[in-house]
Tab-separated table of C-alpha atoms in Angstrom:
chain	number	residue	atom	x	y	z
A	1	MET	CA	50.036	16.869	-87.576
A	2	ASN	CA	47.211	14.409	-88.337
A	3	PRO	CA	44.470	15.646	-86.342
A	4	ASN	CA	42.695	12.436	-85.924
A	5	HIS	CA	46.349	11.320	-84.128
A	6	SER	CA	45.892	14.115	-81.925
A	7	MET	CA	42.693	13.159	-80.553
A	8	LYS	CA	43.978	9.674	-79.811
A	9	PHE	CA	46.785	11.114	-78.134
A	10	SER	CA	44.959	13.335	-76.077
A	11	SER	CA	42.079	10.272	-75.362
A	12	THR	CA	44.536	7.995	-74.469
A	13	THR	CA	46.439	10.459	-72.644
A	14	HIS	CA	43.535	11.232	-69.976
A	15	SER	CA	41.973	7.791	-69.685
A	16	SER	CA	45.534	6.770	-68.385
A	17	ALA	CA	45.321	9.802	-66.060
A	18	GLU	CA	41.795	8.751	-64.803
A	19	GLN	CA	43.385	5.471	-64.486
A	20	ASN	CA	45.778	6.619	-62.198
A	21	ILE	CA	44.002	8.476	-60.067
A	22	ALA	CA	41.162	5.509	-59.822
A	23	THR	CA	44.462	3.525	-58.383
A	24	LYS	CA	45.495	6.095	-56.175
A	25	SER	CA	42.333	5.876	-54.804
A	26	THR	CA	42.066	2.119	-54.241
A	27	THR	CA	45.688	2.520	-52.678
A	28	ASP	CA	45.229	5.147	-50.041
A	29	ALA	CA	41.186	3.845	-48.874
A	30	PRO	CA	43.036	1.371	-46.801
A	31	LEU	CA	45.315	3.730	-45.604
A	32	ARG	CA	42.672	6.229	-44.524
A	33	GLN	CA	40.713	3.621	-42.943
A	34	GLY	CA	43.614	2.696	-40.893
A	35	LEU	CA	43.924	6.216	-40.026
A	36	SER	CA	40.599	6.690	-39.072
A	37	THR	CA	40.831	3.444	-36.714
A	38	LEU	CA	44.223	4.734	-35.214
A	39	LEU	CA	42.712	8.326	-34.275
A	40	VAL	CA	39.062	6.440	-32.905
A	41	ILE	CA	41.826	4.261	-30.396
A	42	THR	CA	43.700	7.555	-29.868
A	43	LEU	CA	40.795	9.619	-28.874
A	44	ALA	CA	39.458	6.708	-26.494
A	45	THR	CA	43.126	6.102	-24.947
A	46	ILE	CA	43.078	9.944	-24.346
A	47	LEU	CA	39.423	10.715	-23.190
A	48	SER	CA	39.042	7.191	-21.242
A	49	GLY	CA	40.877	9.299	-18.414
A	50	CYS	CA	38.527	12.112	-17.963
A	51	VAL	CA	36.415	9.446	-15.080
A	52	LEU	CA	35.499	12.647	-13.472
A	53	PRO	CA	34.991	16.499	-14.208
A	54	HIS	CA	37.962	18.712	-13.892
A	55	HIS	CA	38.999	19.136	-10.428
A	56	PRO	CA	38.480	22.672	-9.352
A	57	GLU	CA	41.208	25.076	-8.321
A	58	GLU	CA	44.017	23.950	-6.290
A	59	SER	CA	43.132	26.263	-3.314
A	60	ASP	CA	39.539	24.656	-2.951
A	61	ILE	CA	41.471	21.010	-2.661
A	62	CYS	CA	42.375	19.471	0.609
A	63	ASP	CA	45.059	17.434	0.252
A	64	ASN	CA	46.134	15.971	3.359
A	65	VAL	CA	44.037	15.822	7.189
A	66	GLU	CA	46.366	17.858	9.029
A	67	ASP	CA	45.323	21.490	7.340
A	68	ASP	CA	42.159	23.291	7.704
A	69	MET	CA	39.202	21.243	6.379
A	70	THR	CA	36.861	24.692	6.605
A	71	GLN	CA	39.182	26.377	4.086
A	72	CYS	CA	38.411	24.558	0.910
A	73	HIS	CA	35.725	22.342	-0.561
A	74	PHE	CA	37.135	19.815	-2.538
A	75	TYR	CA	38.007	15.904	-0.861
A	76	PRO	CA	40.093	13.793	-3.513
A	77	SER	CA	39.590	9.778	-3.031
A	78	ASP	CA	42.313	9.674	-0.640
A	79	THR	CA	41.272	12.537	1.642
A	80	PRO	CA	39.163	12.382	4.878
A	81	TYR	CA	35.971	14.140	4.999
A	82	MET	CA	35.437	14.943	8.918
A	83	ARG	CA	32.596	18.078	8.726
A	84	SER	CA	34.357	19.435	11.827
A	85	LYS	CA	35.456	22.808	12.355
A	86	THR	CA	38.282	21.763	14.331
A	87	THR	CA	40.288	18.522	14.998
A	88	GLU	CA	38.262	17.782	18.318
A	89	ARG	CA	36.347	14.694	18.389
A	90	ALA	CA	33.054	14.082	20.356
A	91	PRO	CA	34.086	12.451	23.853
A	92	LYS	CA	32.794	9.454	25.120
A	93	ASN	CA	29.168	9.777	26.595
A	94	VAL	CA	29.694	9.941	30.334
A	95	ALA	CA	25.791	8.586	30.821
A	96	GLN	CA	25.961	5.079	30.708
A	97	ILE	CA	24.947	1.931	32.048
A	98	SER	CA	26.117	-1.062	34.007
A	99	ASN	CA	24.720	-3.783	35.467
A	100	ASN	CA	25.077	-5.285	39.089
A	101	PRO	CA	23.640	-7.919	40.557
A	102	MET	CA	20.770	-5.991	41.921
A	103	GLY	CA	19.952	-4.919	38.432
A	104	THR	CA	20.415	-1.937	36.179
A	105	THR	CA	21.736	0.894	37.476
A	106	TRP	CA	21.011	4.545	35.895
A	107	LEU	CA	24.442	6.443	35.776
A	108	MET	CA	22.696	10.221	35.665
A	109	ASP	CA	24.501	13.685	37.398
A	110	THR	CA	23.120	14.573	40.491
A	111	ALA	CA	22.805	17.752	38.763
A	112	GLN	CA	20.749	16.614	36.041
A	113	ALA	CA	18.617	15.017	38.621
A	114	GLN	CA	17.946	17.952	41.252
A	115	GLN	CA	17.422	20.028	37.811
A	116	ALA	CA	14.662	17.724	36.544
A	117	LEU	CA	12.895	18.292	39.858
A	118	HIS	CA	12.803	22.359	39.330
A	119	LEU	CA	11.117	21.857	35.936
A	120	PRO	CA	7.657	23.230	35.873
A	121	GLN	CA	5.101	20.279	35.970
A	122	ASN	CA	1.645	22.519	35.280
A	123	ILE	CA	0.198	22.440	32.309
A	124	ARG	CA	0.261	26.648	31.351
A	125	LEU	CA	-2.873	27.626	29.129
A	126	SER	CA	-1.985	28.649	25.916
A	127	VAL	CA	-4.757	30.483	23.268
A	128	GLY	CA	-6.788	27.838	22.022
A	129	ASP	CA	-7.030	25.500	25.106
A	130	ARG	CA	-10.776	24.841	25.812
A	131	LEU	CA	-12.349	24.310	29.231
A	132	LYS	CA	-15.275	23.512	30.733
A	133	VAL	CA	-16.029	25.680	34.373
A	134	ASN	CA	-19.132	24.764	36.501
A	135	VAL	CA	-19.621	27.525	39.308
A	136	LEU	CA	-21.848	25.506	41.846
A	137	ASN	CA	-25.336	27.088	42.574
A	138	GLY	CA	-23.699	29.833	39.568
A	139	GLU	CA	-24.999	28.085	36.646
A	140	GLU	CA	-25.236	31.885	34.621
A	141	PHE	CA	-21.449	31.804	35.506
A	142	SER	CA	-20.992	28.450	34.093
A	143	GLY	CA	-20.219	26.996	30.437
A	144	ASN	CA	-17.557	25.753	28.128
A	145	VAL	CA	-14.733	28.509	27.093
A	146	GLU	CA	-11.745	28.569	24.933
A	147	ILE	CA	-9.129	30.771	25.616
A	148	ASN	CA	-9.391	33.878	23.296
A	149	ASN	CA	-6.291	35.402	20.761
A	150	ASP	CA	-5.858	38.175	23.170
A	151	GLY	CA	-5.007	35.636	26.424
A	152	TYR	CA	-8.801	35.822	27.897
A	153	ILE	CA	-11.691	34.009	28.653
A	154	TYR	CA	-14.879	35.407	28.681
A	155	LEU	CA	-17.744	34.147	31.175
A	156	PRO	CA	-21.129	35.160	31.328
A	157	TYR	CA	-21.646	38.762	33.204
A	158	LEU	CA	-17.956	38.654	34.768
A	159	GLN	CA	-15.108	40.856	33.142
A	160	PRO	CA	-12.342	39.036	30.451
A	161	ILE	CA	-10.473	37.083	32.969
A	162	HIS	CA	-6.756	36.262	31.595
A	163	ALA	CA	-5.863	33.031	31.415
A	164	LYS	CA	-2.743	32.382	29.017
A	165	GLY	CA	-0.017	31.960	31.410
A	166	LEU	CA	-1.969	30.485	34.058
A	167	ASP	CA	-2.272	26.628	35.513
A	168	VAL	CA	-5.715	25.591	36.237
A	169	GLN	CA	-5.942	26.344	39.907
A	170	GLN	CA	-4.445	29.798	39.485
A	171	LEU	CA	-7.252	30.235	37.013
A	172	SER	CA	-9.981	28.667	39.509
A	173	ALA	CA	-8.388	31.404	41.860
A	174	ALA	CA	-8.811	34.268	39.644
A	175	ILE	CA	-12.650	33.422	38.723
A	176	SER	CA	-13.068	33.260	42.010
A	177	LYS	CA	-11.500	36.546	42.869
A	178	TYR	CA	-14.249	37.850	39.963
A	179	LEU	CA	-17.257	36.459	41.560
A	180	VAL	CA	-16.666	38.036	45.003
A	181	ASP	CA	-15.451	41.185	43.658
A	182	GLU	CA	-18.365	41.662	42.080
A	183	ASP	CA	-20.801	40.791	44.775
A	184	PHE	CA	-22.480	37.711	42.964
A	185	MET	CA	-21.236	35.412	45.473
A	186	LEU	CA	-19.771	36.140	49.482
A	187	LYS	CA	-16.392	34.650	49.763
A	188	ASN	CA	-16.198	31.739	51.510
A	189	SER	CA	-18.971	30.518	49.284
A	190	VAL	CA	-17.882	29.854	46.017
A	191	ARG	CA	-17.071	26.359	44.582
A	192	LEU	CA	-16.635	25.773	41.235
A	193	SER	CA	-14.433	23.667	39.031
A	194	ILE	CA	-12.398	23.845	35.629
A	195	THR	CA	-12.264	21.174	33.655
A	196	PRO	CA	-9.597	20.765	30.511
A	197	LEU	CA	-11.333	19.578	27.146
A	198	LYS	CA	-8.574	19.828	24.784
A	199	TRP	CA	-5.157	21.365	24.627
A	200	ALA	CA	-4.929	23.437	21.312
A	201	PRO	CA	-1.849	23.382	19.013
A	202	VAL	CA	0.839	26.053	20.448
A	203	GLU	CA	3.018	28.105	18.392
A	204	VAL	CA	6.880	27.529	19.484
A	205	THR	CA	10.289	28.821	18.249
A	206	VAL	CA	13.493	26.472	18.071
A	207	SER	CA	17.188	27.763	17.324
A	208	GLY	CA	20.302	26.024	17.072
A	209	GLY	CA	21.719	23.138	16.174
A	210	VAL	CA	18.431	21.840	14.608
A	211	PHE	CA	18.048	21.075	10.971
A	212	GLU	CA	15.131	23.697	10.170
A	213	PRO	CA	15.074	26.081	12.849
A	214	GLY	CA	12.084	28.602	13.500
A	215	GLN	CA	8.449	29.204	14.589
A	216	HIS	CA	6.678	25.527	14.230
A	217	GLN	CA	3.344	24.769	15.715
A	218	ILE	CA	2.927	21.328	17.648
A	219	ASN	CA	-0.142	19.497	18.938
A	220	LYS	CA	-1.783	20.003	15.683
A	221	LYS	CA	-4.311	16.936	15.673
A	222	THR	CA	-5.183	15.915	11.946
A	223	ASP	CA	-8.833	15.681	11.139
A	224	THR	CA	-9.231	11.777	11.618
A	225	LYS	CA	-8.816	12.576	15.247
A	226	ILE	CA	-10.736	15.278	14.934
A	227	ILE	CA	-13.522	13.594	13.742
A	228	ASP	CA	-13.153	10.324	15.998
A	229	GLU	CA	-13.509	12.643	19.409
A	230	ASP	CA	-17.117	12.703	20.620
A	231	GLY	CA	-16.805	15.456	22.881
A	232	ASN	CA	-18.155	14.116	26.139
A	233	ARG	CA	-15.286	13.391	27.793
A	234	SER	CA	-12.816	15.495	30.216
A	235	GLY	CA	-9.040	15.648	29.842
A	236	ASP	CA	-6.775	15.779	26.776
A	237	GLN	CA	-3.422	14.043	26.370
A	238	ALA	CA	-1.508	16.635	24.745
A	239	SER	CA	1.647	14.011	23.818
A	240	ASP	CA	2.819	15.931	21.610
A	241	ARG	CA	3.307	19.411	23.543
A	242	ASN	CA	6.985	18.610	25.056
A	243	ILE	CA	10.295	18.992	23.748
A	244	ALA	CA	10.932	16.148	21.532
A	245	ALA	CA	7.890	17.159	19.713
A	246	ALA	CA	9.195	20.533	18.952
A	247	LEU	CA	12.877	19.479	17.523
A	248	ARG	CA	10.957	16.801	15.139
A	249	ALA	CA	9.037	19.784	13.872
A	250	SER	CA	11.977	21.909	13.782
A	251	GLY	CA	13.739	18.524	11.376
A	252	GLY	CA	15.480	16.921	14.293
A	253	VAL	CA	19.107	17.726	15.803
A	254	ARG	CA	21.568	17.861	14.010
A	255	PRO	CA	24.894	15.554	14.712
A	256	ASP	CA	27.063	18.878	15.997
A	257	ALA	CA	24.071	19.539	18.292
A	258	ASN	CA	24.532	19.544	22.209
A	259	ILE	CA	21.616	17.746	23.288
A	260	ARG	CA	22.923	17.820	27.033
A	261	GLU	CA	22.152	21.463	27.734
A	262	ILE	CA	19.175	21.976	25.715
A	263	ILE	CA	17.848	25.704	26.992
A	264	VAL	CA	13.979	26.537	27.063
A	265	ILE	CA	13.141	29.827	27.489
A	266	ARG	CA	9.398	30.747	28.752
A	267	GLU	CA	9.090	34.780	29.912
A	268	GLN	CA	12.034	35.434	32.132
A	269	HIS	CA	12.675	32.128	32.968
A	270	SER	CA	15.217	29.676	31.611
A	271	PHE	CA	15.298	25.649	32.157
A	272	LYS	CA	18.508	23.817	31.020
A	273	LEU	CA	17.503	19.893	30.194
A	274	ASP	CA	20.000	17.030	29.594
A	275	LEU	CA	17.922	14.664	26.943
A	276	SER	CA	20.594	12.314	25.579
A	277	GLY	CA	18.594	9.815	27.603
A	278	VAL	CA	16.717	9.666	24.325
A	279	ILE	CA	19.663	8.803	22.240
A	280	HIS	CA	21.217	5.953	25.206
A	281	GLY	CA	18.521	5.191	26.727
A	282	TYR	CA	17.689	6.055	30.147
A	283	PRO	CA	15.092	8.834	31.509
A	284	VAL	CA	14.846	11.699	30.554
A	285	PRO	CA	13.042	15.118	32.117
A	286	THR	CA	9.662	15.976	30.883
A	287	MET	CA	7.878	18.995	30.605
A	288	THR	CA	4.830	20.631	28.495
A	289	LEU	CA	5.169	23.279	26.367
A	290	MET	CA	3.273	26.467	26.034
A	291	SER	CA	2.516	29.105	23.148
A	292	GLY	CA	5.562	31.088	23.000
A	293	ASP	CA	8.403	29.298	24.383
A	294	HIS	CA	11.887	29.160	23.111
A	295	ILE	CA	14.078	26.374	23.110
A	296	HIS	CA	17.844	26.568	21.817
A	297	VAL	CA	20.166	23.582	21.124
A	298	PRO	CA	23.534	24.570	21.643
A	299	GLN	CA	25.906	23.626	19.135
A	300	HIS	CA	29.908	21.631	19.146
A	301	ASP	CA	32.586	22.172	16.654
A	302	TYR	CA	32.272	18.281	15.999
A	303	PHE	CA	29.580	15.834	14.498
A	304	ASP	CA	28.927	13.015	16.943
A	305	ASP	CA	27.897	9.687	14.941
A	306	ALA	CA	25.926	8.606	17.660
A	307	LEU	CA	23.018	11.046	16.849
A	308	ALA	CA	22.985	9.954	13.435
A	309	ARG	CA	20.323	7.741	14.254
A	310	PRO	CA	16.617	7.799	14.018
A	311	SER	CA	14.488	8.697	17.809
A	312	GLN	CA	12.235	10.893	19.575
A	313	ILE	CA	14.647	14.132	18.660
A	314	THR	CA	16.017	12.998	15.036
A	315	ALA	CA	15.175	12.954	11.838
A	316	PRO	CA	13.399	9.382	11.166
A	317	GLY	CA	14.412	9.478	7.479
A	318	ILE	CA	16.231	11.503	4.498
A	319	ARG	CA	15.834	12.260	1.055
A	320	VAL	CA	18.978	12.113	-1.329
A	321	PHE	CA	19.565	12.775	-4.917
A	322	LEU	CA	20.877	10.176	-6.776
A	323	SER	CA	22.180	10.021	-10.426
A	324	ASN	CA	23.482	6.515	-11.979
A	325	LEU	CA	23.318	7.188	-15.967
A	326	THR	CA	25.711	5.810	-18.766
A	327	GLN	CA	23.531	7.251	-20.996
A	328	PRO	CA	20.642	10.152	-20.627
A	329	ALA	CA	17.447	8.499	-20.287
A	330	SER	CA	14.110	9.920	-20.419
A	331	SER	CA	12.746	8.993	-17.094
A	332	ASN	CA	13.445	8.202	-13.790
A	333	SER	CA	12.252	4.773	-14.090
A	334	GLN	CA	14.032	3.474	-16.948
A	335	SER	CA	17.960	4.647	-14.458
A	336	ALA	CA	15.977	2.504	-11.791
A	337	VAL	CA	16.279	5.632	-9.088
A	338	ASP	CA	12.803	6.088	-8.068
A	339	THR	CA	11.401	7.926	-4.766
A	340	ASP	CA	12.074	4.663	-2.605
A	341	ALA	CA	15.650	4.749	-3.829
A	342	THR	CA	16.442	8.071	-2.621
A	343	ARG	CA	14.996	7.928	0.705
A	344	PHE	CA	17.028	6.339	3.336
A	345	PRO	CA	17.041	6.113	6.697
A	346	TYR	CA	18.796	8.386	9.149
A	347	GLY	CA	22.565	7.492	10.001
A	348	THR	CA	22.680	5.770	6.038
A	349	ARG	CA	26.597	6.023	4.805
A	350	LEU	CA	28.155	6.906	1.479
A	351	LEU	CA	28.617	3.366	0.756
A	352	ASN	CA	24.882	2.308	0.954
A	353	GLY	CA	23.582	5.521	-1.085
A	354	ALA	CA	26.186	4.493	-3.972
A	355	ILE	CA	24.584	0.901	-4.146
A	356	ALA	CA	21.008	2.311	-3.787
A	357	ALA	CA	21.909	4.224	-6.905
A	358	ASN	CA	23.058	1.102	-8.757
A	359	CYS	CA	26.864	2.242	-8.449
A	360	VAL	CA	27.516	-1.160	-7.526
A	361	GLY	CA	28.342	-4.552	-8.783
A	362	GLY	CA	28.083	-5.783	-12.311
A	363	ALA	CA	31.087	-7.105	-14.878
A	364	GLN	CA	34.042	-7.113	-12.116
A	365	SER	CA	36.453	-6.194	-14.936
A	366	THR	CA	34.630	-3.343	-16.760
A	367	ASN	CA	32.061	-1.812	-13.865
A	368	ALA	CA	34.070	-2.237	-10.969
A	369	SER	CA	36.815	0.732	-10.908
A	370	ARG	CA	33.977	3.576	-10.854
A	371	HIS	CA	33.961	6.617	-9.314
A	372	LEU	CA	31.444	8.665	-7.352
A	373	LEU	CA	31.270	12.300	-5.922
A	374	LEU	CA	29.317	13.157	-2.582
A	375	ILE	CA	27.901	16.761	-2.858
A	376	THR	CA	26.891	17.743	0.582
A	377	LYS	CA	26.083	21.235	2.806
A	378	ASN	CA	28.498	21.336	5.644
A	379	PRO	CA	26.092	22.342	8.466
A	380	LEU	CA	29.105	24.055	10.698
A	381	THR	CA	30.132	25.743	7.662
A	382	ALA	CA	27.160	26.416	5.555
A	383	GLU	CA	29.136	25.361	2.797
A	384	VAL	CA	29.062	23.138	0.022
A	385	ASP	CA	31.403	20.495	-0.111
A	386	VAL	CA	32.406	17.892	-2.663
A	387	ILE	CA	33.684	14.448	-2.085
A	388	GLU	CA	35.304	12.206	-4.566
A	389	ARG	CA	35.698	8.624	-3.566
A	390	SER	CA	36.605	5.347	-6.178
A	391	MET	CA	34.425	2.722	-5.484
A	392	ASP	CA	36.992	0.020	-5.108
A	393	SER	CA	38.449	2.964	-2.172
A	394	LEU	CA	34.722	3.172	-0.562
A	395	ILE	CA	34.585	-0.348	-0.283
A	396	ARG	CA	38.051	-1.168	1.414
A	397	ASN	CA	37.635	1.751	3.660
A	398	SER	CA	33.854	1.528	4.528
A	399	TRP	CA	33.965	1.354	8.443
A	400	GLU	CA	36.339	4.740	8.694
A	401	THR	CA	34.039	7.267	9.094
A	402	GLY	CA	36.391	9.785	6.910
A	403	MET	CA	36.128	7.732	4.197
A	404	ASN	CA	32.505	6.561	4.283
A	405	PRO	CA	30.819	10.034	5.720
A	406	ILE	CA	27.032	9.708	6.974
A	407	LEU	CA	24.384	11.188	4.445
A	408	MET	CA	22.662	14.377	5.016
A	409	PRO	CA	19.476	16.034	3.878
A	410	GLY	CA	19.425	16.664	0.600
A	411	ASP	CA	22.971	15.352	0.017
A	412	GLY	CA	23.674	14.428	-3.977
A	413	ILE	CA	25.262	11.266	-5.137
A	414	ALA	CA	26.730	11.068	-8.903
A	415	CYS	CA	28.327	7.957	-10.173
A	416	TYR	CA	30.539	7.981	-12.882
A	417	ASP	CA	31.953	5.167	-15.225
A	418	SER	CA	34.976	2.759	-14.889
A	419	ARG	CA	37.584	3.505	-17.957
A	420	VAL	CA	36.547	0.580	-19.790
A	421	THR	CA	32.991	2.203	-20.340
A	422	ASN	CA	34.232	5.191	-20.853
A	423	MET	CA	36.679	4.089	-23.472
A	424	ARG	CA	33.505	2.298	-25.372
A	425	GLU	CA	31.119	5.267	-24.989
A	426	ILE	CA	33.971	7.342	-26.502
A	427	ALA	CA	34.662	5.081	-29.381
A	428	ARG	CA	31.077	4.535	-30.474
A	429	THR	CA	30.379	8.472	-30.312
A	430	VAL	CA	33.759	8.646	-32.821
A	431	THR	CA	32.613	6.113	-34.940
A	432	GLU	CA	29.015	7.701	-34.898
A	433	ILE	CA	31.055	10.834	-36.567
A	434	LEU	CA	33.414	9.573	-38.541
A	435	VAL	CA	31.244	6.582	-40.472
A	436	PRO	CA	28.949	9.394	-41.851
A	437	ALA	CA	31.433	11.510	-42.768
A	438	THR	CA	33.100	8.884	-44.629
A	439	LEU	CA	29.767	8.057	-46.782
A	440	LEU	CA	29.524	11.228	-47.444
A	441	GLU	CA	32.939	11.760	-49.053
A	442	LEU	CA	32.561	8.428	-51.043
A	443	LEU	CA	28.992	9.836	-52.521
């Protein structure tokens, strides 16, 4: 056989094979491109349904409002959230205001009115209170004193005199007795005056239905106010040595608090006060607190929405944490979520929080069907609950408490995009993966 002929045949055969491969590659390119596009669309369609994270275990999901709501912690879009231990609801307020031709009449309990008369009205002295003691014809026993940490005052030439827990009249009688017993003065010749100069901050404890129970200091003056005082006058208002100031220092009463039966315990005595007038606008009993007093706020098994509003005994505002990101952002300012957007007046509901988080509005066809999660700690059960709501359902049922719950301090709101936005983001992600892979294959 001719060698040249064999080489020619082999060369012809190789060229034909390369041509077939090139033709096949050219033919398969549109097919691969079509398959890639189909894959992108399929993945986008499947994953676009994943609007929210996976649901928790079935045992944790509340499916029906008649079930025990304390045994589950995830509330789907159509399940109301009531924050209650029982199905009991807040009763109508018995303290009402009625108008008559003679003017406005306050309908108060007779027992409450009598009880207010028995509250101690005299201010009891506490550690740190400053007094001016003047003894007539006894300047050597006079002076400005402050009640020591041991509860005593110290006057020249006299033994320490116990003052904590006494009122001014009782302390005056105690000093007079010391002067007579020590033969410094005759019994009928003692004349002295005690003038309060400054009421000190006092430590009180608060328990029960408040957001921050524990020990708190009230009536503490700011540095500016202390500097402004010239010290040349007698008397002090002590405006923050009351029960309202103590409740504010403890974070305010919660919506499950029973403010009609607040108890103040002082040594071996206890006093019951009805402070519902602070919320509903009629007179309330007053009582000046002293160091060591304990305040207990009883609790109901239900939430009273009327208590979720700014007042003298509730929190003026709350802090809520918001998350609304279509894509991760490098700062909160880019997400339009700053400190002002996360602070709300007490009593703000979920829909208003969603508006502050920019979860509402935008293109109706692509952005209206968003979802959000409310992560909240139920004060009654001390458990963390998760509430799922769709924006459409939340807006349609915004007047229902169970569907549009009140926000509590420290709650978190997370918004999730609509299906259209999800599909667009998924398609973009898949494309960013497939396009580089295709380019690498061509190389």
